[in-house]
Amino acid sequence: MDIIQNTKRPDNWKDAAPFPPENTVTFAGQPQLPKLPLPELETTLSTLRSSLKTLSWNEEEITEVERKIREFEKEGGVGWTLQGRLNTRRDDTNIRHWLEDFWDNNAYLKYRDSVMINVSYYYCFSHQPRHLPQTAVSRAAYLIRAALLERKAYKQGSMLPEMNRKDPICMDTWRWMFDCCRIPGLEGADWSVTGAKPSDTGNEGHIIVLRRNRPWKVEISKDGRLLSVAEIEKQLQHIYDNSTEGPEVGVLTSNHRDAWAKDYASLVSADPQNATNLEDIATAAFVVCLDTARPASPLELSKLTFHGGENGEMLGNRWWDKPAQIVICDNAEAGYVGEHSVMDGTPSVTMLDRMLSAIKSPDFDHGNTDNQVLHLSPPSLLEWKTTPSIQNAIASARKAAGANIGKQDMGMTSTSYGRDAVKKFGFSPDAWAQMIIQLAYHRLVAATSPHKSGRRRNGGTYEAASTRGFLKGRTETIRTVSEESMAWCDSMENSNASEEERKRLLKAATKRHGEDATKAVKAMGIDRHLFGLQSVLKPGEDVPELFKDPLFVRAKSWIVSTSAIFSPHFTRGYGWGQVMPNGFGVAYMTGFPDELKFTVTSQKDQPNAQFVRELEKAAEDLRSLFESQDTSLKSHI
């Protein structure tokens, strides 16, 4: 019970998750990965100047922030003191990654608001392949079997590593994909635990299946081998047939982290059975959510997967602290929810893409090929022992989650042209999609701001770039708003600008975007460096004036947060929550040959539908620059 009864975070908690065996395929490239570089202070501040100029509202702001930058970077100034501390961390042989602890803690584990919406992300899958049964139990069984095969390949070290073209990328965060769980901390900081062991072969362990809020423990193997699809179906059918409505204990995981930490302690102390349940959930390979819902559209499926539905109807049928949850609805629609704190979305994309491709293949490994189903002990129902105070806590958590969900809005749209057309025009699909987003938001600001200017923005645009080419690398920011992108947006709103000028400015903007993206992937962006400089301030030290400057703060307020992933199996959408209360989250995919797909999240007091319409218009206007033929957009708001 040590895993779930610690009330204080262990100092070495992140060393608990084991690696696959040495000298295996999965981690073959790890020893050659370079350490994350630390940019030079002068380089970061030079880039910062350019970024701040782009988002300034007047010359006075530029003059003032320039004064603070000069003060920060002067010889012997505070900037050099902080840079020196980062240099010491970088050179410390006991520290594998100068940013890792800061990022884990300050970006995620000390974050106290709900992880649902604010930290979690989701993917929605294409339909079950037509050659397979179209029932929910079959859909779930195939997804579980495929996930267990991926887990086994990882644990045995036979999984092919992820690659960036010909170069391997860091596989470290895969250690936190399976058998793990986030734990709410009573002292203002969470951590993750793992039930994985170095001796694991992947043929041992269990999963947790949630149905009508009730958790069931399902052993994944029999006689030293993984259960077959048919055997998993048998176990799941028992759960479908025997689940009645249970207490919504899972709702507690959606609450404010401090409230959940107290309720977690109450659950443990209320009855030894609760402690056992929490242990089983924490160490489960992953969680499977068998929802009673029947979403009728991609938008309904997205909301259901993201936060339990329009009204949170499936909220109790989740365990939001698990890094991997597979959701299967009664009409066989399916998706995935990830918890972001110690593992980004790219490893889960790889895992799910491999799973779904394997299921689609006629050569999928079903297990025992003769379809003989061995005698299996039925799954174990994990009963909760709830007291009146715990029941009150559940009601309070549901009320808080309902208010959170009630604020959320979502829009979806796709274009009638895709990657192939964009490449024909001579552009990077990612840069093209970013310019669609920039122009759409430029117009939205001009339409909704009293200043009627697209340049009067309340924050910057964040695009996530992976730094997994470095040991323990995670992400860096591409600051998409540049002078070049602003100039192009201005030209699109200037009736006197010629088509040729607009094309020239678009090419300049996408060229700049490509340069900034390359720097970010090489860990030469500025935001993780600035984050590190702020993180090495010691308690009681004065915060540098630069870090408090309104323009500096505005520029790193991600009013538009964007990211792109791709799997051909995610045709039903994917996304996450907006970063700022007055902002938008824009998830997009550019890998389909005949469409670009966008999902926009925001709070309901923001003009979500208007932003989606602006995306549609911007996408058409870009196409029209290079193709006179009229092509419309397909909207799924």
JSON list of N, CA and C in Angstrom, two decimals, residues 372-436:
[
{"chain": "A", "resi": 372, "resn": "GLN", "atom": "N", "xyz": [-10.62, -20.72, -28.97]},
{"chain": "A", "resi": 372, "resn": "GLN", "atom": "CA", "xyz": [-10.97, -21.43, -27.74]},
{"chain": "A", "resi": 372, "resn": "GLN", "atom": "C", "xyz": [-10.85, -20.45, -26.57]},
{"chain": "A", "resi": 373, "resn": "VAL", "atom": "N", "xyz": [-11.91, -20.35, -25.80]},
{"chain": "A", "resi": 373, "resn": "VAL", "atom": "CA", "xyz": [-11.90, -19.47, -24.64]},
{"chain": "A", "resi": 373, "resn": "VAL", "atom": "C", "xyz": [-11.70, -20.32, -23.40]},
{"chain": "A", "resi": 374, "resn": "LEU", "atom": "N", "xyz": [-10.58, -20.10, -22.74]},
{"chain": "A", "resi": 374, "resn": "LEU", "atom": "CA", "xyz": [-10.28, -20.86, -21.55]},
{"chain": "A", "resi": 374, "resn": "LEU", "atom": "C", "xyz": [-11.18, -20.41, -20.39]},
{"chain": "A", "resi": 375, "resn": "HIS", "atom": "N", "xyz": [-11.27, -21.26, -19.39]},
{"chain": "A", "resi": 375, "resn": "HIS", "atom": "CA", "xyz": [-12.03, -20.89, -18.19]},
{"chain": "A", "resi": 375, "resn": "HIS", "atom": "C", "xyz": [-11.29, -19.76, -17.49]},
{"chain": "A", "resi": 376, "resn": "LEU", "atom": "N", "xyz": [-12.00, -18.68, -17.22]},
{"chain": "A", "resi": 376, "resn": "LEU", "atom": "CA", "xyz": [-11.41, -17.51, -16.60]},
{"chain": "A", "resi": 376, "resn": "LEU", "atom": "C", "xyz": [-12.19, -17.14, -15.35]},
{"chain": "A", "resi": 377, "resn": "SER", "atom": "N", "xyz": [-11.48, -16.72, -14.34]},
{"chain": "A", "resi": 377, "resn": "SER", "atom": "CA", "xyz": [-12.17, -16.15, -13.19]},
{"chain": "A", "resi": 377, "resn": "SER", "atom": "C", "xyz": [-12.78, -14.83, -13.62]},
{"chain": "A", "resi": 378, "resn": "PRO", "atom": "N", "xyz": [-13.99, -14.54, -13.19]},
{"chain": "A", "resi": 378, "resn": "PRO", "atom": "CA", "xyz": [-14.63, -13.29, -13.62]},
{"chain": "A", "resi": 378, "resn": "PRO", "atom": "C", "xyz": [-13.90, -12.08, -13.06]},
{"chain": "A", "resi": 379, "resn": "PRO", "atom": "N", "xyz": [-14.08, -10.91, -13.69]},
{"chain": "A", "resi": 379, "resn": "PRO", "atom": "CA", "xyz": [-13.48, -9.68, -13.17]},
{"chain": "A", "resi": 379, "resn": "PRO", "atom": "C", "xyz": [-13.95, -9.41, -11.73]},
{"chain": "A", "resi": 380, "resn": "SER", "atom": "N", "xyz": [-13.13, -8.68, -10.99]},
{"chain": "A", "resi": 380, "resn": "SER", "atom": "CA", "xyz": [-13.45, -8.35, -9.61]},
{"chain": "A", "resi": 380, "resn": "SER", "atom": "C", "xyz": [-14.03, -6.95, -9.53]},
{"chain": "A", "resi": 381, "resn": "LEU", "atom": "N", "xyz": [-15.21, -6.84, -8.95]},
{"chain": "A", "resi": 381, "resn": "LEU", "atom": "CA", "xyz": [-15.82, -5.54, -8.73]},
{"chain": "A", "resi": 381, "resn": "LEU", "atom": "C", "xyz": [-15.17, -4.88, -7.51]},
{"chain": "A", "resi": 382, "resn": "LEU", "atom": "N", "xyz": [-14.67, -3.68, -7.68]},
{"chain": "A", "resi": 382, "resn": "LEU", "atom": "CA", "xyz": [-14.05, -2.94, -6.58]},
{"chain": "A", "resi": 382, "resn": "LEU", "atom": "C", "xyz": [-15.12, -2.06, -5.94]},
{"chain": "A", "resi": 383, "resn": "GLU", "atom": "N", "xyz": [-15.60, -2.47, -4.80]},
{"chain": "A", "resi": 383, "resn": "GLU", "atom": "CA", "xyz": [-16.65, -1.73, -4.11]},
{"chain": "A", "resi": 383, "resn": "GLU", "atom": "C", "xyz": [-16.06, -0.60, -3.28]},
{"chain": "A", "resi": 384, "resn": "TRP", "atom": "N", "xyz": [-16.67, 0.57, -3.36]},
{"chain": "A", "resi": 384, "resn": "TRP", "atom": "CA", "xyz": [-16.25, 1.71, -2.55]},
{"chain": "A", "resi": 384, "resn": "TRP", "atom": "C", "xyz": [-17.03, 1.74, -1.24]},
{"chain": "A", "resi": 385, "resn": "LYS", "atom": "N", "xyz": [-16.35, 2.10, -0.18]},
{"chain": "A", "resi": 385, "resn": "LYS", "atom": "CA", "xyz": [-16.98, 2.33, 1.11]},
{"chain": "A", "resi": 385, "resn": "LYS", "atom": "C", "xyz": [-17.06, 3.84, 1.32]},
{"chain": "A", "resi": 386, "resn": "THR", "atom": "N", "xyz": [-18.25, 4.39, 1.16]},
{"chain": "A", "resi": 386, "resn": "THR", "atom": "CA", "xyz": [-18.40, 5.84, 1.23]},
{"chain": "A", "resi": 386, "resn": "THR", "atom": "C", "xyz": [-19.09, 6.24, 2.52]},
{"chain": "A", "resi": 387, "resn": "THR", "atom": "N", "xyz": [-18.59, 7.28, 3.14]},
{"chain": "A", "resi": 387, "resn": "THR", "atom": "CA", "xyz": [-19.19, 7.87, 4.33]},
{"chain": "A", "resi": 387, "resn": "THR", "atom": "C", "xyz": [-20.02, 9.08, 3.91]},
{"chain": "A", "resi": 388, "resn": "PRO", "atom": "N", "xyz": [-20.83, 9.62, 4.79]},
{"chain": "A", "resi": 388, "resn": "PRO", "atom": "CA", "xyz": [-21.56, 10.84, 4.44]},
{"chain": "A", "resi": 388, "resn": "PRO", "atom": "C", "xyz": [-20.65, 11.98, 4.00]},
{"chain": "A", "resi": 389, "resn": "SER", "atom": "N", "xyz": [-19.48, 12.12, 4.61]},
{"chain": "A", "resi": 389, "resn": "SER", "atom": "CA", "xyz": [-18.57, 13.20, 4.20]},
{"chain": "A", "resi": 389, "resn": "SER", "atom": "C", "xyz": [-18.03, 12.95, 2.80]},
{"chain": "A", "resi": 390, "resn": "ILE", "atom": "N", "xyz": [-17.77, 11.69, 2.47]},
{"chain": "A", "resi": 390, "resn": "ILE", "atom": "CA", "xyz": [-17.30, 11.37, 1.11]},
{"chain": "A", "resi": 390, "resn": "ILE", "atom": "C", "xyz": [-18.42, 11.61, 0.10]},
{"chain": "A", "resi": 391, "resn": "GLN", "atom": "N", "xyz": [-19.64, 11.27, 0.46]},
{"chain": "A", "resi": 391, "resn": "GLN", "atom": "CA", "xyz": [-20.76, 11.53, -0.43]},
{"chain": "A", "resi": 391, "resn": "GLN", "atom": "C", "xyz": [-20.95, 13.02, -0.66]},
{"chain": "A", "resi": 392, "resn": "ASN", "atom": "N", "xyz": [-20.75, 13.79, 0.38]},
{"chain": "A", "resi": 392, "resn": "ASN", "atom": "CA", "xyz": [-20.81, 15.26, 0.23]},
{"chain": "A", "resi": 392, "resn": "ASN", "atom": "C", "xyz": [-19.69, 15.76, -0.66]},
{"chain": "A", "resi": 393, "resn": "ALA", "atom": "N", "xyz": [-18.50, 15.16, -0.52]},
{"chain": "A", "resi": 393, "resn": "ALA", "atom": "CA", "xyz": [-17.36, 15.55, -1.35]},
{"chain": "A", "resi": 393, "resn": "ALA", "atom": "C", "xyz": [-17.65, 15.25, -2.82]},
{"chain": "A", "resi": 394, "resn": "ILE", "atom": "N", "xyz": [-18.29, 14.10, -3.09]},
{"chain": "A", "resi": 394, "resn": "ILE", "atom": "CA", "xyz": [-18.64, 13.75, -4.47]},
{"chain": "A", "resi": 394, "resn": "ILE", "atom": "C", "xyz": [-19.62, 14.77, -5.03]},
{"chain": "A", "resi": 395, "resn": "ALA", "atom": "N", "xyz": [-20.62, 15.13, -4.23]},
{"chain": "A", "resi": 395, "resn": "ALA", "atom": "CA", "xyz": [-21.60, 16.12, -4.69]},
{"chain": "A", "resi": 395, "resn": "ALA", "atom": "C", "xyz": [-20.93, 17.46, -4.96]},
{"chain": "A", "resi": 396, "resn": "SER", "atom": "N", "xyz": [-20.01, 17.86, -4.09]},
{"chain": "A", "resi": 396, "resn": "SER", "atom": "CA", "xyz": [-19.30, 19.12, -4.27]},
{"chain": "A", "resi": 396, "resn": "SER", "atom": "C", "xyz": [-18.43, 19.09, -5.52]},
{"chain": "A", "resi": 397, "resn": "ALA", "atom": "N", "xyz": [-17.74, 17.95, -5.73]},
{"chain": "A", "resi": 397, "resn": "ALA", "atom": "CA", "xyz": [-16.88, 17.81, -6.91]},
{"chain": "A", "resi": 397, "resn": "ALA", "atom": "C", "xyz": [-17.71, 17.83, -8.19]},
{"chain": "A", "resi": 398, "resn": "ARG", "atom": "N", "xyz": [-18.87, 17.18, -8.16]},
{"chain": "A", "resi": 398, "resn": "ARG", "atom": "CA", "xyz": [-19.73, 17.19, -9.35]},
{"chain": "A", "resi": 398, "resn": "ARG", "atom": "C", "xyz": [-20.23, 18.59, -9.65]},
{"chain": "A", "resi": 399, "resn": "LYS", "atom": "N", "xyz": [-20.56, 19.35, -8.63]},
{"chain": "A", "resi": 399, "resn": "LYS", "atom": "CA", "xyz": [-21.01, 20.71, -8.83]},
{"chain": "A", "resi": 399, "resn": "LYS", "atom": "C", "xyz": [-19.91, 21.56, -9.45]},
{"chain": "A", "resi": 400, "resn": "ALA", "atom": "N", "xyz": [-18.68, 21.41, -8.93]},
{"chain": "A", "resi": 400, "resn": "ALA", "atom": "CA", "xyz": [-17.55, 22.17, -9.46]},
{"chain": "A", "resi": 400, "resn": "ALA", "atom": "C", "xyz": [-17.25, 21.76, -10.90]},
{"chain": "A", "resi": 401, "resn": "ALA", "atom": "N", "xyz": [-17.29, 20.45, -11.16]},
{"chain": "A", "resi": 401, "resn": "ALA", "atom": "CA", "xyz": [-17.02, 19.98, -12.52]},
{"chain": "A", "resi": 401, "resn": "ALA", "atom": "C", "xyz": [-18.12, 20.44, -13.47]},
{"chain": "A", "resi": 402, "resn": "GLY", "atom": "N", "xyz": [-19.37, 20.41, -13.00]},
{"chain": "A", "resi": 402, "resn": "GLY", "atom": "CA", "xyz": [-20.47, 20.88, -13.84]},
{"chain": "A", "resi": 402, "resn": "GLY", "atom": "C", "xyz": [-20.31, 22.33, -14.22]},
{"chain": "A", "resi": 403, "resn": "ALA", "atom": "N", "xyz": [-19.87, 23.15, -13.25]},
{"chain": "A", "resi": 403, "resn": "ALA", "atom": "CA", "xyz": [-19.64, 24.56, -13.56]},
{"chain": "A", "resi": 403, "resn": "ALA", "atom": "C", "xyz": [-18.51, 24.72, -14.56]},
{"chain": "A", "resi": 404, "resn": "ASN", "atom": "N", "xyz": [-17.46, 23.90, -14.42]},
{"chain": "A", "resi": 404, "resn": "ASN", "atom": "CA", "xyz": [-16.33, 23.94, -15.34]},
{"chain": "A", "resi": 404, "resn": "ASN", "atom": "C", "xyz": [-16.75, 23.54, -16.75]},
{"chain": "A", "resi": 405, "resn": "ILE", "atom": "N", "xyz": [-17.48, 22.44, -16.84]},
{"chain": "A", "resi": 405, "resn": "ILE", "atom": "CA", "xyz": [-17.95, 21.97, -18.14]},
{"chain": "A", "resi": 405, "resn": "ILE", "atom": "C", "xyz": [-18.95, 22.96, -18.74]},
{"chain": "A", "resi": 406, "resn": "GLY", "atom": "N", "xyz": [-19.80, 23.52, -17.89]},
{"chain": "A", "resi": 406, "resn": "GLY", "atom": "CA", "xyz": [-20.81, 24.45, -18.37]},
{"chain": "A", "resi": 406, "resn": "GLY", "atom": "C", "xyz": [-20.24, 25.70, -19.01]},
{"chain": "A", "resi": 407, "resn": "LYS", "atom": "N", "xyz": [-18.99, 26.03, -18.70]},
{"chain": "A", "resi": 407, "resn": "LYS", "atom": "CA", "xyz": [-18.34, 27.19, -19.30]},
{"chain": "A", "resi": 407, "resn": "LYS", "atom": "C", "xyz": [-17.75, 26.88, -20.67]},
{"chain": "A", "resi": 408, "resn": "GLN", "atom": "N", "xyz": [-17.62, 25.58, -20.98]},
{"chain": "A", "resi": 408, "resn": "GLN", "atom": "CA", "xyz": [-16.87, 25.18, -22.16]},
{"chain": "A", "resi": 408, "resn": "GLN", "atom": "C", "xyz": [-17.69, 25.23, -23.45]},
{"chain": "A", "resi": 409, "resn": "ASP", "atom": "N", "xyz": [-17.02, 25.66, -24.51]},
{"chain": "A", "resi": 409, "resn": "ASP", "atom": "CA", "xyz": [-17.60, 25.64, -25.84]},
{"chain": "A", "resi": 409, "resn": "ASP", "atom": "C", "xyz": [-16.63, 24.94, -26.78]},
{"chain": "A", "resi": 410, "resn": "MET", "atom": "N", "xyz": [-17.14, 24.45, -27.88]},
{"chain": "A", "resi": 410, "resn": "MET", "atom": "CA", "xyz": [-16.29, 23.75, -28.84]},
{"chain": "A", "resi": 410, "resn": "MET", "atom": "C", "xyz": [-16.88, 23.91, -30.24]},
{"chain": "A", "resi": 411, "resn": "GLY", "atom": "N", "xyz": [-16.02, 24.14, -31.21]},
{"chain": "A", "resi": 411, "resn": "GLY", "atom": "CA", "xyz": [-16.42, 24.19, -32.61]},
{"chain": "A", "resi": 411, "resn": "GLY", "atom": "C", "xyz": [-15.49, 23.35, -33.45]},
{"chain": "A", "resi": 412, "resn": "MET", "atom": "N", "xyz": [-15.98, 22.82, -34.55]},
{"chain": "A", "resi": 412, "resn": "MET", "atom": "CA", "xyz": [-15.17, 21.98, -35.43]},
{"chain": "A", "resi": 412, "resn": "MET", "atom": "C", "xyz": [-15.44, 22.37, -36.87]},
{"chain": "A", "resi": 413, "resn": "THR", "atom": "N", "xyz": [-14.41, 22.34, -37.68]},
{"chain": "A", "resi": 413, "resn": "THR", "atom": "CA", "xyz": [-14.59, 22.59, -39.11]},
{"chain": "A", "resi": 413, "resn": "THR", "atom": "C", "xyz": [-13.49, 21.90, -39.90]},
{"chain": "A", "resi": 414, "resn": "SER", "atom": "N", "xyz": [-13.77, 21.66, -41.16]},
{"chain": "A", "resi": 414, "resn": "SER", "atom": "CA", "xyz": [-12.75, 21.09, -42.04]},
{"chain": "A", "resi": 414, "resn": "SER", "atom": "C", "xyz": [-12.88, 21.73, -43.42]},
{"chain": "A", "resi": 415, "resn": "THR", "atom": "N", "xyz": [-11.77, 21.84, -44.10]},
{"chain": "A", "resi": 415, "resn": "THR", "atom": "CA", "xyz": [-11.76, 22.46, -45.42]},
{"chain": "A", "resi": 415, "resn": "THR", "atom": "C", "xyz": [-12.00, 21.41, -46.50]},
{"chain": "A", "resi": 416, "resn": "SER", "atom": "N", "xyz": [-12.31, 21.84, -47.69]},
{"chain": "A", "resi": 416, "resn": "SER", "atom": "CA", "xyz": [-12.49, 20.91, -48.80]},
{"chain": "A", "resi": 416, "resn": "SER", "atom": "C", "xyz": [-11.22, 20.76, -49.63]},
{"chain": "A", "resi": 417, "resn": "TYR", "atom": "N", "xyz": [-10.13, 21.29, -49.13]},
{"chain": "A", "resi": 417, "resn": "TYR", "atom": "CA", "xyz": [-8.82, 21.02, -49.72]},
{"chain": "A", "resi": 417, "resn": "TYR", "atom": "C", "xyz": [-7.88, 20.67, -48.58]},
{"chain": "A", "resi": 418, "resn": "GLY", "atom": "N", "xyz": [-6.80, 19.97, -48.90]},
{"chain": "A", "resi": 418, "resn": "GLY", "atom": "CA", "xyz": [-5.93, 19.51, -47.84]},
{"chain": "A", "resi": 418, "resn": "GLY", "atom": "C", "xyz": [-4.46, 19.61, -48.17]},
{"chain": "A", "resi": 419, "resn": "ARG", "atom": "N", "xyz": [-3.72, 18.69, -47.63]},
{"chain": "A", "resi": 419, "resn": "ARG", "atom": "CA", "xyz": [-2.26, 18.68, -47.76]},
{"chain": "A", "resi": 419, "resn": "ARG", "atom": "C", "xyz": [-1.80, 18.74, -49.21]},
{"chain": "A", "resi": 420, "resn": "ASP", "atom": "N", "xyz": [-2.45, 17.98, -50.08]},
{"chain": "A", "resi": 420, "resn": "ASP", "atom": "CA", "xyz": [-1.98, 17.90, -51.46]},
{"chain": "A", "resi": 420, "resn": "ASP", "atom": "C", "xyz": [-2.06, 19.26, -52.15]},
{"chain": "A", "resi": 421, "resn": "ALA", "atom": "N", "xyz": [-3.18, 19.97, -51.96]},
{"chain": "A", "resi": 421, "resn": "ALA", "atom": "CA", "xyz": [-3.33, 21.28, -52.59]},
{"chain": "A", "resi": 421, "resn": "ALA", "atom": "C", "xyz": [-2.32, 22.27, -52.03]},
{"chain": "A", "resi": 422, "resn": "VAL", "atom": "N", "xyz": [-2.12, 22.24, -50.70]},
{"chain": "A", "resi": 422, "resn": "VAL", "atom": "CA", "xyz": [-1.19, 23.18, -50.08]},
{"chain": "A", "resi": 422, "resn": "VAL", "atom": "C", "xyz": [0.22, 22.96, -50.60]},
{"chain": "A", "resi": 423, "resn": "LYS", "atom": "N", "xyz": [0.62, 21.71, -50.73]},
{"chain": "A", "resi": 423, "resn": "LYS", "atom": "CA", "xyz": [1.94, 21.42, -51.27]},
{"chain": "A", "resi": 423, "resn": "LYS", "atom": "C", "xyz": [2.04, 21.84, -52.73]},
{"chain": "A", "resi": 424, "resn": "LYS", "atom": "N", "xyz": [0.94, 21.69, -53.45]},
{"chain": "A", "resi": 424, "resn": "LYS", "atom": "CA", "xyz": [0.93, 22.14, -54.85]},
{"chain": "A", "resi": 424, "resn": "LYS", "atom": "C", "xyz": [1.15, 23.64, -54.94]},
{"chain": "A", "resi": 425, "resn": "PHE", "atom": "N", "xyz": [0.64, 24.37, -53.97]},
{"chain": "A", "resi": 425, "resn": "PHE", "atom": "CA", "xyz": [0.85, 25.81, -53.93]},
{"chain": "A", "resi": 425, "resn": "PHE", "atom": "C", "xyz": [2.28, 26.18, -53.52]},
{"chain": "A", "resi": 426, "resn": "GLY", "atom": "N", "xyz": [3.04, 25.20, -53.03]},
{"chain": "A", "resi": 426, "resn": "GLY", "atom": "CA", "xyz": [4.43, 25.43, -52.67]},
{"chain": "A", "resi": 426, "resn": "GLY", "atom": "C", "xyz": [4.67, 25.79, -51.22]},
{"chain": "A", "resi": 427, "resn": "PHE", "atom": "N", "xyz": [3.77, 25.35, -50.31]},
{"chain": "A", "resi": 427, "resn": "PHE", "atom": "CA", "xyz": [3.88, 25.74, -48.92]},
{"chain": "A", "resi": 427, "resn": "PHE", "atom": "C", "xyz": [3.92, 24.51, -48.00]},
{"chain": "A", "resi": 428, "resn": "SER", "atom": "N", "xyz": [4.52, 24.70, -46.84]},
{"chain": "A", "resi": 428, "resn": "SER", "atom": "CA", "xyz": [4.44, 23.72, -45.77]},
{"chain": "A", "resi": 428, "resn": "SER", "atom": "C", "xyz": [3.01, 23.69, -45.24]},
{"chain": "A", "resi": 429, "resn": "PRO", "atom": "N", "xyz": [2.37, 22.52, -45.15]},
{"chain": "A", "resi": 429, "resn": "PRO", "atom": "CA", "xyz": [1.01, 22.48, -44.63]},
{"chain": "A", "resi": 429, "resn": "PRO", "atom": "C", "xyz": [0.88, 23.06, -43.22]},
{"chain": "A", "resi": 430, "resn": "ASP", "atom": "N", "xyz": [1.90, 22.85, -42.37]},
{"chain": "A", "resi": 430, "resn": "ASP", "atom": "CA", "xyz": [1.82, 23.39, -41.02]},
{"chain": "A", "resi": 430, "resn": "ASP", "atom": "C", "xyz": [1.86, 24.91, -41.04]},
{"chain": "A", "resi": 431, "resn": "ALA", "atom": "N", "xyz": [2.79, 25.49, -41.78]},
{"chain": "A", "resi": 431, "resn": "ALA", "atom": "CA", "xyz": [2.88, 26.95, -41.87]},
{"chain": "A", "resi": 431, "resn": "ALA", "atom": "C", "xyz": [1.59, 27.53, -42.47]},
{"chain": "A", "resi": 432, "resn": "TRP", "atom": "N", "xyz": [1.06, 26.86, -43.47]},
{"chain": "A", "resi": 432, "resn": "TRP", "atom": "CA", "xyz": [-0.19, 27.30, -44.10]},
{"chain": "A", "resi": 432, "resn": "TRP", "atom": "C", "xyz": [-1.32, 27.33, -43.08]},
{"chain": "A", "resi": 433, "resn": "ALA", "atom": "N", "xyz": [-1.46, 26.24, -42.31]},
{"chain": "A", "resi": 433, "resn": "ALA", "atom": "CA", "xyz": [-2.51, 26.19, -41.29]},
{"chain": "A", "resi": 433, "resn": "ALA", "atom": "C", "xyz": [-2.32, 27.27, -40.24]},
{"chain": "A", "resi": 434, "resn": "GLN", "atom": "N", "xyz": [-1.07, 27.52, -39.86]},
{"chain": "A", "resi": 434, "resn": "GLN", "atom": "CA", "xyz": [-0.81, 28.58, -38.89]},
{"chain": "A", "resi": 434, "resn": "GLN", "atom": "C", "xyz": [-1.22, 29.95, -39.43]},
{"chain": "A", "resi": 435, "resn": "MET", "atom": "N", "xyz": [-1.01, 30.19, -40.71]},
{"chain": "A", "resi": 435, "resn": "MET", "atom": "CA", "xyz": [-1.40, 31.47, -41.28]},
{"chain": "A", "resi": 435, "resn": "MET", "atom": "C", "xyz": [-2.94, 31.59, -41.36]},
{"chain": "A", "resi": 436, "resn": "ILE", "atom": "N", "xyz": [-3.62, 30.46, -41.58]},
{"chain": "A", "resi": 436, "resn": "ILE", "atom": "CA", "xyz": [-5.08, 30.49, -41.49]},
{"chain": "A", "resi": 436, "resn": "ILE", "atom": "C", "xyz": [-5.51, 30.94, -40.10]}
]
